[in-house]
Coordinates of C-alpha atoms and ligand atoms in Angstrom, one line a residue:
X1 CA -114.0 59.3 32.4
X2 CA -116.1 56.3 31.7
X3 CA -115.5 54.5 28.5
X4 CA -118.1 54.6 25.7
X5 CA -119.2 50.6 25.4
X6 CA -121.4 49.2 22.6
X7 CA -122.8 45.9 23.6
X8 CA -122.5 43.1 20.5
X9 CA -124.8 39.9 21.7
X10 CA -124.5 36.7 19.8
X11 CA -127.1 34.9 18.9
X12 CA -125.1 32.6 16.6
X13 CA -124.4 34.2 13.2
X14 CA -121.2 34.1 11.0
X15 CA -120.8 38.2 11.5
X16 CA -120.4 38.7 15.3
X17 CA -116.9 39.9 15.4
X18 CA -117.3 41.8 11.9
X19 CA -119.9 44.0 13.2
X20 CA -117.9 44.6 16.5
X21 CA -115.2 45.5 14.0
X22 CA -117.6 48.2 12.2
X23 CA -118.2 49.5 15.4
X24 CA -115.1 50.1 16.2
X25 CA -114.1 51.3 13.1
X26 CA -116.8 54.3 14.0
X27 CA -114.1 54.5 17.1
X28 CA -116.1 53.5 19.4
X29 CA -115.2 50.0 22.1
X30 CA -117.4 47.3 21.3
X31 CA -117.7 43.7 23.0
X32 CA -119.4 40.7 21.9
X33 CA -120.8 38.4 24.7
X34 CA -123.8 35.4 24.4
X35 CA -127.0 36.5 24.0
X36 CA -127.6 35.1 27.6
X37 CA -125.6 37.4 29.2
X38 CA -127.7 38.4 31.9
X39 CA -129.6 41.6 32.5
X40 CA -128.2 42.7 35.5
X41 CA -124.7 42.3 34.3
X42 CA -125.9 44.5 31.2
X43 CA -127.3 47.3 32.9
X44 CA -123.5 47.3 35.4
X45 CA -121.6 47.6 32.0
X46 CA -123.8 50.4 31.1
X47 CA -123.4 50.1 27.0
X48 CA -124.7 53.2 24.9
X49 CA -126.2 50.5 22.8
X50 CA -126.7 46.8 22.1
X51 CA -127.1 44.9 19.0
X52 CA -128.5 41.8 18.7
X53 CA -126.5 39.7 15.8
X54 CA -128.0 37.2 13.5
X55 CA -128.4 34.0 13.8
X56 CA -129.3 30.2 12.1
X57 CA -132.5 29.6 14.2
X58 CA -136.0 30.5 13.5
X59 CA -137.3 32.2 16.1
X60 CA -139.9 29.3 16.6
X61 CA -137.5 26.9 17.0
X62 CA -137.3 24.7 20.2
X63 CA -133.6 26.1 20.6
X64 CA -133.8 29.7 19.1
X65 CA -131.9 31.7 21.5
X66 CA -134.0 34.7 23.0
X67 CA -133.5 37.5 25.4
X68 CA -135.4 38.3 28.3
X69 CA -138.2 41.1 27.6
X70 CA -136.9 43.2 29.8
X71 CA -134.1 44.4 27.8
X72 CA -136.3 46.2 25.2
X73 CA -137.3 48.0 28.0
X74 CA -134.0 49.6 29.7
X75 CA -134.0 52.7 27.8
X76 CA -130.6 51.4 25.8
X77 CA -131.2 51.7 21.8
X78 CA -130.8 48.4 20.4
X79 CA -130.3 47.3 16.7
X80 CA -131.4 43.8 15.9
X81 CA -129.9 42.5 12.7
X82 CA -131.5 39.4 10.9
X83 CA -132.3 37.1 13.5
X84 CA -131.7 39.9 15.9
X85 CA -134.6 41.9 14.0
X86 CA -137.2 39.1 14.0
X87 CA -136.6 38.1 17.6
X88 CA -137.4 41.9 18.3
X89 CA -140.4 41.6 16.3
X90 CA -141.4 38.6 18.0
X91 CA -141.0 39.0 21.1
X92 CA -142.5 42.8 21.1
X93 CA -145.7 41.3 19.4
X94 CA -145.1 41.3 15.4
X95 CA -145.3 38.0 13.4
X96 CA -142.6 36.2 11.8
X97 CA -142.7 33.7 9.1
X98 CA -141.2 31.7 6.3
X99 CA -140.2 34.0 3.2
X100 CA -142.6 33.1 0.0
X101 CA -138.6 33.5 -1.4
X102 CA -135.4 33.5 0.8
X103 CA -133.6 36.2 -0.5
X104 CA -129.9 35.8 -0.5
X105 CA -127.6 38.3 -1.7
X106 CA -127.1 41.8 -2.9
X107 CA -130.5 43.5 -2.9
X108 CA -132.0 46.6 -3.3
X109 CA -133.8 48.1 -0.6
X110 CA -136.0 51.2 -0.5
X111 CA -135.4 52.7 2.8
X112 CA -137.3 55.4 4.7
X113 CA -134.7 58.2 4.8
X114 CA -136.0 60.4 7.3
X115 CA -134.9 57.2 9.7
X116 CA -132.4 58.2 11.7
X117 CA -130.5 55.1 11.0
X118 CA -130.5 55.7 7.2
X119 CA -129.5 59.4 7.4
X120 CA -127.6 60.4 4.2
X121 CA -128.5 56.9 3.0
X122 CA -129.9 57.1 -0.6
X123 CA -133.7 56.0 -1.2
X124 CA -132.3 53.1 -3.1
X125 CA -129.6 51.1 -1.4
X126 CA -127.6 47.6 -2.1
X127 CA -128.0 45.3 0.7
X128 CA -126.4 41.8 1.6
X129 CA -129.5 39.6 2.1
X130 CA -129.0 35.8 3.6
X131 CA -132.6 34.7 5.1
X132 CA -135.0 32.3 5.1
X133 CA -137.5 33.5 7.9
X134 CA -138.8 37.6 7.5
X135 CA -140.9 39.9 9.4
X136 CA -144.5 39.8 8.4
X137 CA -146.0 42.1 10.4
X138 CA -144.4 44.8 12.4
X139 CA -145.5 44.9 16.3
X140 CA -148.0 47.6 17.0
X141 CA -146.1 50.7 17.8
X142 CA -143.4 50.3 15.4
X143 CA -142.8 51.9 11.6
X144 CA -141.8 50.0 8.7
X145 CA -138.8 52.0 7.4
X146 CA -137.3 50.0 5.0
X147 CA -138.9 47.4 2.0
X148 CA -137.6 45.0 -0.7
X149 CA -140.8 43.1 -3.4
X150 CA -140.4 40.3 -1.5
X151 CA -139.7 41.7 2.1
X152 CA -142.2 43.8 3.7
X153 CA -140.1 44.7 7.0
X154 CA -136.9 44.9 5.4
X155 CA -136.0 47.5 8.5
X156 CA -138.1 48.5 11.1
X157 CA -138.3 50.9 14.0
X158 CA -139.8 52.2 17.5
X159 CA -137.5 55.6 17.7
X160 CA -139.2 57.0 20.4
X161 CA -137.6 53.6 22.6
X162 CA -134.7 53.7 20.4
X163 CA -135.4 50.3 19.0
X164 CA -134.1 49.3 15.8
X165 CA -134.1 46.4 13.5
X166 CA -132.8 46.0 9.9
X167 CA -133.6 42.6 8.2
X168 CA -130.4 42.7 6.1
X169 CA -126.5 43.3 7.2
X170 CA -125.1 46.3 7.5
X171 CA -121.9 44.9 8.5
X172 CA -121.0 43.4 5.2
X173 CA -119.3 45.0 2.3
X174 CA -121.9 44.3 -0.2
X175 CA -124.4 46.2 1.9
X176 CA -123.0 49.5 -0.1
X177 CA -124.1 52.2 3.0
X178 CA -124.0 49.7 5.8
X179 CA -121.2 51.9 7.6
X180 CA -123.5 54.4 7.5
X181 CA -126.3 52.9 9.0
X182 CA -124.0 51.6 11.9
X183 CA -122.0 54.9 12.1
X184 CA -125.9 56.5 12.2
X185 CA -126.9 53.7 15.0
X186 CA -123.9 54.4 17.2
X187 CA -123.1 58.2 16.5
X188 CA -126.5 59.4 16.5
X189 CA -128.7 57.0 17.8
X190 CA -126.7 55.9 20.8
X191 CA -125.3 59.1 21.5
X192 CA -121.4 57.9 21.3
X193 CA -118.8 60.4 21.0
X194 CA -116.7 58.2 19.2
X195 CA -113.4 58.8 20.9
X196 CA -112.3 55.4 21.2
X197 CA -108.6 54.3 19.4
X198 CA -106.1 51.3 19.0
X199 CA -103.9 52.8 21.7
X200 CA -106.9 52.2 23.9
X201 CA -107.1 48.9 23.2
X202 CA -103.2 48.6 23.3
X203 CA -103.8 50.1 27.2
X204 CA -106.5 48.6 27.8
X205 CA -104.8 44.8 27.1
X206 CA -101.7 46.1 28.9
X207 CA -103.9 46.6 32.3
X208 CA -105.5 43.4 31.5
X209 CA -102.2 41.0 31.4
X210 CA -100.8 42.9 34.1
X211 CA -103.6 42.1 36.5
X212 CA -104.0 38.2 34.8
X213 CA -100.4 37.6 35.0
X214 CA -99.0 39.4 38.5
X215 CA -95.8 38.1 39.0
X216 CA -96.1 34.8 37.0
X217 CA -94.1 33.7 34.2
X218 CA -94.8 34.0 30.8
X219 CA -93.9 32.4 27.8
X220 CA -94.3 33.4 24.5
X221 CA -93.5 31.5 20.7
X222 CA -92.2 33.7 18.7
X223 CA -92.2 33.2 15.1
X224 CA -91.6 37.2 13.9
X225 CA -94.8 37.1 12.3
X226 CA -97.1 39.9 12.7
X227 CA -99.4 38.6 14.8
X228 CA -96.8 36.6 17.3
X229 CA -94.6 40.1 17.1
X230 CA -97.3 41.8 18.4
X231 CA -98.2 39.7 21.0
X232 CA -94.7 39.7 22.2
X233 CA -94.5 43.5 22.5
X234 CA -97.8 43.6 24.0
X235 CA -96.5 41.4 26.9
X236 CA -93.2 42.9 26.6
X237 CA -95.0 46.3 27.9
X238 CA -97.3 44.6 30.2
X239 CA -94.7 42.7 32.3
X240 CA -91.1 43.4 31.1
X241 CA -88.3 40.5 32.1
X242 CA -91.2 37.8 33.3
X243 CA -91.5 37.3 29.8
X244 CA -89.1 34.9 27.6
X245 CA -90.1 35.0 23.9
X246 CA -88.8 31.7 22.4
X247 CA -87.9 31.7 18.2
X248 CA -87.2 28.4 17.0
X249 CA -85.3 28.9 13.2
X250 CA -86.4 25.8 12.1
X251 CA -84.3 26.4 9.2
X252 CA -87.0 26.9 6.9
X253 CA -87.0 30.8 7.3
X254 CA -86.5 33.5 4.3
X255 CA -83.0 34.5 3.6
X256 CA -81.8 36.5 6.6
X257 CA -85.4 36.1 8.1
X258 CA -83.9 34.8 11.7
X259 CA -81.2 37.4 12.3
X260 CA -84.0 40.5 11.6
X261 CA -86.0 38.5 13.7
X262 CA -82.9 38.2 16.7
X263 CA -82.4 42.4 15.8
X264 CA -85.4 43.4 16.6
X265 CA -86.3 41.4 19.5
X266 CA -82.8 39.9 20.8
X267 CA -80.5 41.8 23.2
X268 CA -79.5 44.5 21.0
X269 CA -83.0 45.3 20.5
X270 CA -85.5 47.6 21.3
X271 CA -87.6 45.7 23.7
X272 CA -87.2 44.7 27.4
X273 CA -87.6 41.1 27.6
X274 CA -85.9 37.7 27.5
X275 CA -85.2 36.2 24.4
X276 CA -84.1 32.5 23.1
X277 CA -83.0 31.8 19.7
X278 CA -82.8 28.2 19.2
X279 CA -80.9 27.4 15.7
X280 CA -82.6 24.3 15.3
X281 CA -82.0 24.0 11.4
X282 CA -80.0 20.4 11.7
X283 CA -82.2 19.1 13.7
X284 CA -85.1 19.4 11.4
X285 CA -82.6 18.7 8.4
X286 CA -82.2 15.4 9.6
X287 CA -86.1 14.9 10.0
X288 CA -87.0 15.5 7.2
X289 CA -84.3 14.2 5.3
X290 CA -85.9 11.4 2.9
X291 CA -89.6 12.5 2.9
X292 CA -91.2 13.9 0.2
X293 CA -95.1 13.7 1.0
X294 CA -96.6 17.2 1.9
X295 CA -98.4 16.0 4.5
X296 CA -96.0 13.8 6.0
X297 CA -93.3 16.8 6.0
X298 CA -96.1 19.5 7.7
X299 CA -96.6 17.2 10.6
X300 CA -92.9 16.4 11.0
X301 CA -92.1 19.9 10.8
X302 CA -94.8 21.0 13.6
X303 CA -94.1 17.8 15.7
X304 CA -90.4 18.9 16.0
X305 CA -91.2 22.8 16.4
X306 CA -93.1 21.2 19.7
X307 CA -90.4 19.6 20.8
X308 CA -87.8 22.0 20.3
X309 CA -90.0 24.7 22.1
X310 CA -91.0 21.8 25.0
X311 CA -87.5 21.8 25.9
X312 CA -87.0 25.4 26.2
X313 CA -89.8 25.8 28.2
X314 CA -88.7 23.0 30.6
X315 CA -85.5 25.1 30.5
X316 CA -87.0 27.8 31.8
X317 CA -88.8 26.1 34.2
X318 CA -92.3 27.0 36.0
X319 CA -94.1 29.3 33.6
X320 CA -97.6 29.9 34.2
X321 CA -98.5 31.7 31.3
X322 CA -98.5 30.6 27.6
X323 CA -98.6 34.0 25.4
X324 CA -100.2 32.8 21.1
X325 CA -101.2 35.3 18.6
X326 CA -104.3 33.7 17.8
X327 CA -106.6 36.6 15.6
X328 CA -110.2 36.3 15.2
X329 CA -109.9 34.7 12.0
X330 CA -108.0 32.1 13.4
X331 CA -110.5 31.5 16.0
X332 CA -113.4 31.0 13.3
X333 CA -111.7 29.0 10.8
X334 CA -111.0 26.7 13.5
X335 CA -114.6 26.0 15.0
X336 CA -113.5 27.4 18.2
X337 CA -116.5 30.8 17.8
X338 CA -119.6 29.3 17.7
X339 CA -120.1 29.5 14.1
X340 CA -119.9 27.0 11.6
X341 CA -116.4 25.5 11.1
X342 CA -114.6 26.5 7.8
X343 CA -111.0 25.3 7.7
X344 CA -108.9 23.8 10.4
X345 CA -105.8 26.1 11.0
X346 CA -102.3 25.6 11.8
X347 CA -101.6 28.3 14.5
X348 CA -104.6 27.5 16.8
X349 CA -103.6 24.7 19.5
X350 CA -100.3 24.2 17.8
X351 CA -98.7 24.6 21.1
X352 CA -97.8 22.0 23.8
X353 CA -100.2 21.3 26.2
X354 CA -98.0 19.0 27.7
X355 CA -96.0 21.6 29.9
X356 CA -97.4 22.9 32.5
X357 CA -99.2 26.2 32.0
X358 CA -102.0 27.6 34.1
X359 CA -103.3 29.9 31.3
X360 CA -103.2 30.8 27.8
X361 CA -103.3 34.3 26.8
X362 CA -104.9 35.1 23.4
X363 CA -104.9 39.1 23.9
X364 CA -105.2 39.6 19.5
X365 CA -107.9 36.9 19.9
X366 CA -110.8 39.7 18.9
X367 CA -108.7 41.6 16.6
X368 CA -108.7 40.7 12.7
X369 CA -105.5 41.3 10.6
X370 CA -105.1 44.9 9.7
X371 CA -106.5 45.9 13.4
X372 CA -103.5 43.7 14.8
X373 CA -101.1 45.8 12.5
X374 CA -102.4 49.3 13.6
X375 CA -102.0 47.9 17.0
X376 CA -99.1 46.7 15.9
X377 CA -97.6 50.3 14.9
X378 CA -98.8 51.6 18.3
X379 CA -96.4 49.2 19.6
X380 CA -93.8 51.0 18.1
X381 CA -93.0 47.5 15.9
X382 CA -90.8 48.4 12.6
X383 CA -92.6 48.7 9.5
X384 CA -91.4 45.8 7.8
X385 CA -92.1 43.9 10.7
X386 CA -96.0 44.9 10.8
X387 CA -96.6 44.4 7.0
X388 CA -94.7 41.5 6.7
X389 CA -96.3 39.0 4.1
X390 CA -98.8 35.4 5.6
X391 CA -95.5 32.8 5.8
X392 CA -96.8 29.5 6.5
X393 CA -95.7 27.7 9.7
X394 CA -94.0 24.8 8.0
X395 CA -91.6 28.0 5.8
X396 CA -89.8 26.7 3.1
X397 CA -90.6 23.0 4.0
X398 CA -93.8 23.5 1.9
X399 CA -92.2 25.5 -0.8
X400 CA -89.8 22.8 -1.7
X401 CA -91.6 20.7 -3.7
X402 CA -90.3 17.1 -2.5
X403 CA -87.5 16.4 -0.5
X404 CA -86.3 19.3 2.0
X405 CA -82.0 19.8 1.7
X406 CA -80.0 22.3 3.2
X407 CA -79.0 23.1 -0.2
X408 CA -82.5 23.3 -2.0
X409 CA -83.4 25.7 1.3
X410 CA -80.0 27.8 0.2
X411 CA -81.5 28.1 -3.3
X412 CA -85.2 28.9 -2.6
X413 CA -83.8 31.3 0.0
X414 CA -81.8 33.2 -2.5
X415 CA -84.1 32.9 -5.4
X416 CA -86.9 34.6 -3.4
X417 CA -85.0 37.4 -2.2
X418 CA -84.1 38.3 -5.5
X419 CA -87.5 37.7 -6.8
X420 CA -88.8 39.9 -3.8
X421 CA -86.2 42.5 -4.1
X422 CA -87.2 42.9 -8.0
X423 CA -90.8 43.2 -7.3
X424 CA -90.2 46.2 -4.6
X425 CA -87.3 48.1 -7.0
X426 CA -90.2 47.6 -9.8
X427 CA -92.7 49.1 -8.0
X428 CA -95.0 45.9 -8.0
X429 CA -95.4 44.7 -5.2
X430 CA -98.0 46.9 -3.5
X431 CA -101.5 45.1 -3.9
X432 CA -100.4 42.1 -4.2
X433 CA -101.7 39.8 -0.9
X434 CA -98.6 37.4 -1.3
X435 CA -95.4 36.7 -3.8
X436 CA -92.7 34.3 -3.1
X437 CA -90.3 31.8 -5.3
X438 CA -91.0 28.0 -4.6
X439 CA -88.6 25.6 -5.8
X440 CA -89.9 22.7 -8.2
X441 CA -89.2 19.0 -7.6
X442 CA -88.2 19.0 -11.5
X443 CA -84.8 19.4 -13.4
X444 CA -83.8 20.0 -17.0
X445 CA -81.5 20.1 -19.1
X446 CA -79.8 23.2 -19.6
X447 CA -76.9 24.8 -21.0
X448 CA -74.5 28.0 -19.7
X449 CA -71.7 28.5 -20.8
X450 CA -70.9 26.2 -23.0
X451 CA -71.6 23.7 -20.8
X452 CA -74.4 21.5 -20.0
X453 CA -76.5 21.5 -16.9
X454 CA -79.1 19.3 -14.9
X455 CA -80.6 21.2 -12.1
X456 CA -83.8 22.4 -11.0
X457 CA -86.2 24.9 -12.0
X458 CA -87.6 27.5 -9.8
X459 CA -91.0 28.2 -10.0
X460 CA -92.2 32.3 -9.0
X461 CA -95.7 32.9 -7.3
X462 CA -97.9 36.4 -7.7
X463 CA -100.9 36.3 -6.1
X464 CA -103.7 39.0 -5.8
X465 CA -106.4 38.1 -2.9
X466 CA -108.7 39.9 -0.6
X467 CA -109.4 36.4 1.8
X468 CA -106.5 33.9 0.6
X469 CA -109.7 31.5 0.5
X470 CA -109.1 32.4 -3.4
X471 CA -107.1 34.0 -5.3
X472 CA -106.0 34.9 -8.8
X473 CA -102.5 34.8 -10.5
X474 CA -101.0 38.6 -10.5
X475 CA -100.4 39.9 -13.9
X476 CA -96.4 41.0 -13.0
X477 CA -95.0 42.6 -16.3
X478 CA -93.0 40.6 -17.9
X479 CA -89.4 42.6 -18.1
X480 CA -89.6 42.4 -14.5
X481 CA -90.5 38.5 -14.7
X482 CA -87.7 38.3 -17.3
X483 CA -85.0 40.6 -15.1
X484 CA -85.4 38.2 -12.2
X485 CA -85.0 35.3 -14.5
X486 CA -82.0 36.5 -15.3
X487 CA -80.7 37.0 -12.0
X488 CA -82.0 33.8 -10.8
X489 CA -80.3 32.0 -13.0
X490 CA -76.8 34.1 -12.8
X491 CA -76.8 33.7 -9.2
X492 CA -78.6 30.8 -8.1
X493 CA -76.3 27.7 -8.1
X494 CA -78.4 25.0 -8.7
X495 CA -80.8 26.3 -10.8
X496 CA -81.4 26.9 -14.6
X497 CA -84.8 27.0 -15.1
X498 CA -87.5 29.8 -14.0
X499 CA -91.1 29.6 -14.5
X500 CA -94.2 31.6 -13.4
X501 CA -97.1 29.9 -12.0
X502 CA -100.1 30.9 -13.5
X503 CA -102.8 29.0 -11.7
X504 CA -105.7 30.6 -10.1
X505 CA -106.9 29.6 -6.1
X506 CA -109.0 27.1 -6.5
X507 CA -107.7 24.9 -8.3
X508 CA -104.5 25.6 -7.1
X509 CA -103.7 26.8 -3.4
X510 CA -101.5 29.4 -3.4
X511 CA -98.2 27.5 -1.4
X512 CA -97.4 24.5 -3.2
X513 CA -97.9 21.8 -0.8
Ligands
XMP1 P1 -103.0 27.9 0.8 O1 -101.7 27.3 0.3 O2 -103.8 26.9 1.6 O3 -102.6 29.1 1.7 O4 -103.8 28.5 -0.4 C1 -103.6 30.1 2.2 C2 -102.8 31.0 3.1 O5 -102.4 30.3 4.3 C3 -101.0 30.3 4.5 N1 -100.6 28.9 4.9 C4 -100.3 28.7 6.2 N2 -100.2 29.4 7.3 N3 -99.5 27.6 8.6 C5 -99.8 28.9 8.5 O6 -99.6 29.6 9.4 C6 -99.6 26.7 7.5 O7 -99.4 25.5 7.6 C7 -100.0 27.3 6.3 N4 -100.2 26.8 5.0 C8 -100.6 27.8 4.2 C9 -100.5 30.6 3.1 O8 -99.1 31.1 3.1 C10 -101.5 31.5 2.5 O9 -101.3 32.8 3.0

C-alpha cells in the first residue's frame, strides 16, 4: 500500500518543521524539501498535497525563491502560507504589495466558513500574523475567503484546482483553529486517510539505516539522555552487534545516573548491541581541579569527553558510521536549517571529526522533543528513561558553582536526589519542565549539634517553562521546601545551609553557570 505523503516546501521561514509536525500530528507522513525541488521529482513522490511555507523575501525581490508555474497546475491541492500565499498570488496573476500596516501578532480574522479549509472554524478566529508584504488583489478565478481591516486577502482560494492560501499561520499556537484549518487541508482537501503513526516512522528509519549502513560499523555516544537513548535503540534494531554505544561517566552524572544507564543498555540489558562504559570520573577530576570560571570548565569538560570517546573509537577501530541524537530543535538553534540562527548549542558538532567516519547519522534530526519520546516508547525504552528531565552536557560541572571536587559532586549528587525524591512523593513534580539542587560556591556559619559548622549551602531550583528560552520560578509549597531542608541538612555532609532560588529566566538562566 502506498504511503500517504504531504509535500512541505521551504521557502525560508522559521515554521518549516512545525507545520510538518502539524501534519503529522493529523497522522499523516510529511517531508520538508527546498522550494527548488524539481517538478518531476514531485510528481514521482506523488504527495496528496503540498504546502508552500513562508518565507523573509518579498516576492519582488531579486532573490525571492519561486516555483515553477507548472506546479499550480498538477492537479495536487496546495496551501501557500504567508510567503507561500503571496507567491501563489503572484505568480497566478494577483498583485502583491507593501502592507499600509505590517500586522504582527494575534489577530482576528473573519473567515468565509463555507471554505472547506475553515470547516467548523468560527466566523471570528485568532490568528498569528508576522508580515510585512499582503495580497492586494486576488488573481482572477480565485475567492477571497478570509479578511482582517487591514488585510484584504487574509485567505484566499481556487477550490475547484484545489488551491489554497492563507496569509496568516496556521501552524502556530496562537492561531486558535489553525489545527483545524490544516487537519481540513489534509483530511478533506487532500483526501488523506490519515493512517500514518510513530511506529511508522520507527520502521520507516529502521529500513533507512539498514540500507545506509549495510555491513559497516557504527558508533554511537551515549549519554542516556532521551534523545541519545533513542537513537541507540533505533540503531540497536536496525543493525544489532555492528553497533557499539560508547557512555563516558564523566563523573558529573546524577546520583546512580551511570549504573541505570549500564542496566538498561549494558549486558544485562534489554538490547542487542555492544556497549562501553568508560568510568572516566578521575580523569576529569584532575582537569578540572583548580578552575572555577564557567566557561573555562564547559570547554574542559567537552574537550576531555572528546578525547575519552576519540580513544574508544580508535579502540574499536574502522567505524564508518557516527550515530548523534541531534532533534530539530537542535538543528535550528544552531544555524544549521536555513533559518535565522538563535543560540549556538552544545550537542550539535560536539563530536570528533577527527576519527575517521564516512557518515553521520542524525535519524531524530526531523523529530522535536515529545515526537522523539513517543518514538521513544515505541522503542520499548523504560519510562523513566523517555521522560527523563534536559541534563546539560557538562552535568554537575555546571551546577557546582566554582571549583568542581569529588566531594562537592558527592554532595550535589545526594542533595538532588533527595530534593527529587521529595518533589515526586509530594506529588509536585508533574508540570514542572526542570528541578534540580545546585550547590553554591558560599559557606556559613552554622551550628548542629552543639557544635559549630562552616560548610556550604545548597541552593534548590524549580522551574516551570514551555521553551527553556524563559522561564519562571515554580511556586513548590513550602512544607515540602522545608521537608527537604531538613533532609538535606541531616544527611548531606558538608552542607548546612539550603536556599531556593527564586529568579526568573531572563535574568537568570535556569543552570547556574
Ligand atoms: P540555561 O541554563 O541556558 O539552560 O537557561 C537552558 C536549557 O539548556 C540546558 N543546558 C544544556 N544542555 N548542554 C546541553 O545539552 C549544555 O551545555 C547545556 N547548558 C544548559 C539546561 O539544562 C536547560 O534545560
Amino acid at each position: 500500500m502506498e504511503r500517504e505523503l504531504v509535500l512541505v516546501l521551504d521557502f525560508g521561514g522559521q515554521y518549516n518543521q512545525l507545520i510538518a509536525r502539524r501534519v503529522r500530528e493529523c497522522n499523516v507522513y510529511c517531508e520538508v524539501h527546498p522550494c527548488t525541488l524539481p517538478v518531476d521529482r514531485i510528481k514521482q513522490m506523488r504527495p496528496k498535497g503540498i504546502i508552500f511555507t513562508g518565507g523573509p523575501n518579498s516576492v519582488y525581490g531579486e532573490e525571492a525563491p519561486r516555483c515553477p508555474v507548472e506546479m499550480f497546475a498538477l492537479g495536487i491541492p496546495i496551501l501557500g502560507i504567508c510567503y507561500g500565499s503571496q507567491l501563489m498570488a503572484y505568480m497566478l496573476g494577483g498583485s502583491v504589495s507593501t502592507a499600509p500596516v505590517s500586522e504582527y501578532g494575534k489577530t482576528e480574522v473573519e473567515v468565509d466558513t463555507a471554505s472547506r479549509l475553515f470547516e467548523g472554524v468560527t466566523e471570528k478566529t485568532v490568528c498569528w500574523m508576522s508580515h510585512t508584504d499582503y495580497i492586494e488583489t486576488a488573481p482572477a478565478e480565485f475567492v477571497v475567503t478570509a479578511r482582517t481591516p487591514v488585510c484584504p486577502v487574509a485567505a484566499m482560494e481556487f477550490a475547484k484546482k484545489n488551491l489554497y492560501a492563507v496569509q496568516f499561520h496556521p501552524e502556530v499556537m496562537h492561531t486558535q483553529q489553525g489545527m483545524q484549518m490544516l487537519s481540513n487541508f489534509v483530511r478533506n482537501i487532500c483526501g488523506c486517510k490519515g493512517d500514518w503513526k510513530m511506529d511508522s516512522f520507527v520502521e520507516t528509519a529502521i529500513h533507512q539505516i539498514r540500507e545506509q549502513v549495510g555491513d559497516g560499523k557504527v558508533l554511537c555516544a551515549l549519554s542516556g539522555g532521551v534523545d541519545s537513548s533513542v537513537a541507540a535503540v533505533l540503531l540497536s534494531k536496525a543493525v544489532g552487534r555492528q553497533l557499539t554505544c560508547v557512555f563516558v561517566d564523566h563523573g558529573l552524572l546524577r546520583k546512580n545516573e551511570g549504573d541505570e544507564v549500564e542496566a538498561v543498555f549494558g549486558p544485562k540489558g534489554q538490547y542487542d548491541l555492544n556497549f562501553v562504559r568508560v568510568n572516566a570520573q578521575e580523569r576529569f577530576y584532575k582537569k578540572l581541579a583548580g578552575v572555577e570560571e564557567p566557561e573555562a570548565k564547559r570547554k574542559i569538560i567537552g574537550e576531555e569527553f572528546i578525547r575519552v570517546f576519540e580513544e574508544e573509537a580508535k579502540k574499536i577501530g574502522s567505524v564508518d558510521f557516527l550515530v548523534q541524537g541531534t532533534i530539530y530543535p537542535d538543528v535550528i538553534e544552531s544555524g544549521l536549517g536555513k533559518s535565522a540562527v538563535i543560540k549556538s548549542h552544545h550537542n550539535v558538532g560536539g563530536l570528533p571529526d577527527c576519527v575517521d567516519f564516512k557518515e553521520i547519522i542524525e535519524p531524530l534530526r526531523l523529530l522535536f522533543k515529545d515526537e522523539v519520546r513517543k518514538a521513544g516508547l515505541e522503542l520499548g525504552i523504560p519510562k523513566h528513561l523517555v521522560f527523563r528531565q534536559p541534563f546539560p552536557g557538562p552535568g554537575l560541572g555546571v551546577r557546582i558553582v566554582g571549583e568542581v571536587t569529588a566531594d562537592k559532586v558527592r554532595m550535589v549528587q545526594d542533595a538532588d536526589a533527595i530534593y527529587r525524591e521529595e518533589l515526586v512523593r509530594a506529588g509536585c513534580d508533574e508540570g514542572l519542565g526542570q528541578y534540580f539542587a545546585a550547590l553554591t560556591n558560599m559557606r556559613s556559619v552554622g551550628v548542629m549539634g552543639d557544635e559549630r559548622t562552616y560548610d556550604y549551602a545548597v541552593a534548590l531550583r524549580a522551574v516551570v517553562t514551555s521553551d527553556f528560552m524563559t522561564a519562571e520560578a515554580a511556586q513548590i509549597p513550602f512544607a515540602v521546601l522545608s521537608k527537604v531542608m531538613n533532609r538535606v541538612i541531616n544527611e548531606v555532609k558538608g552542607v548546612n545551609r539550603v536556599l531556593y532560588d527564586l529568579t526568573s529566566k531572563p535574568p537568570g538562566t535556569i543552570e547556574f553557570e
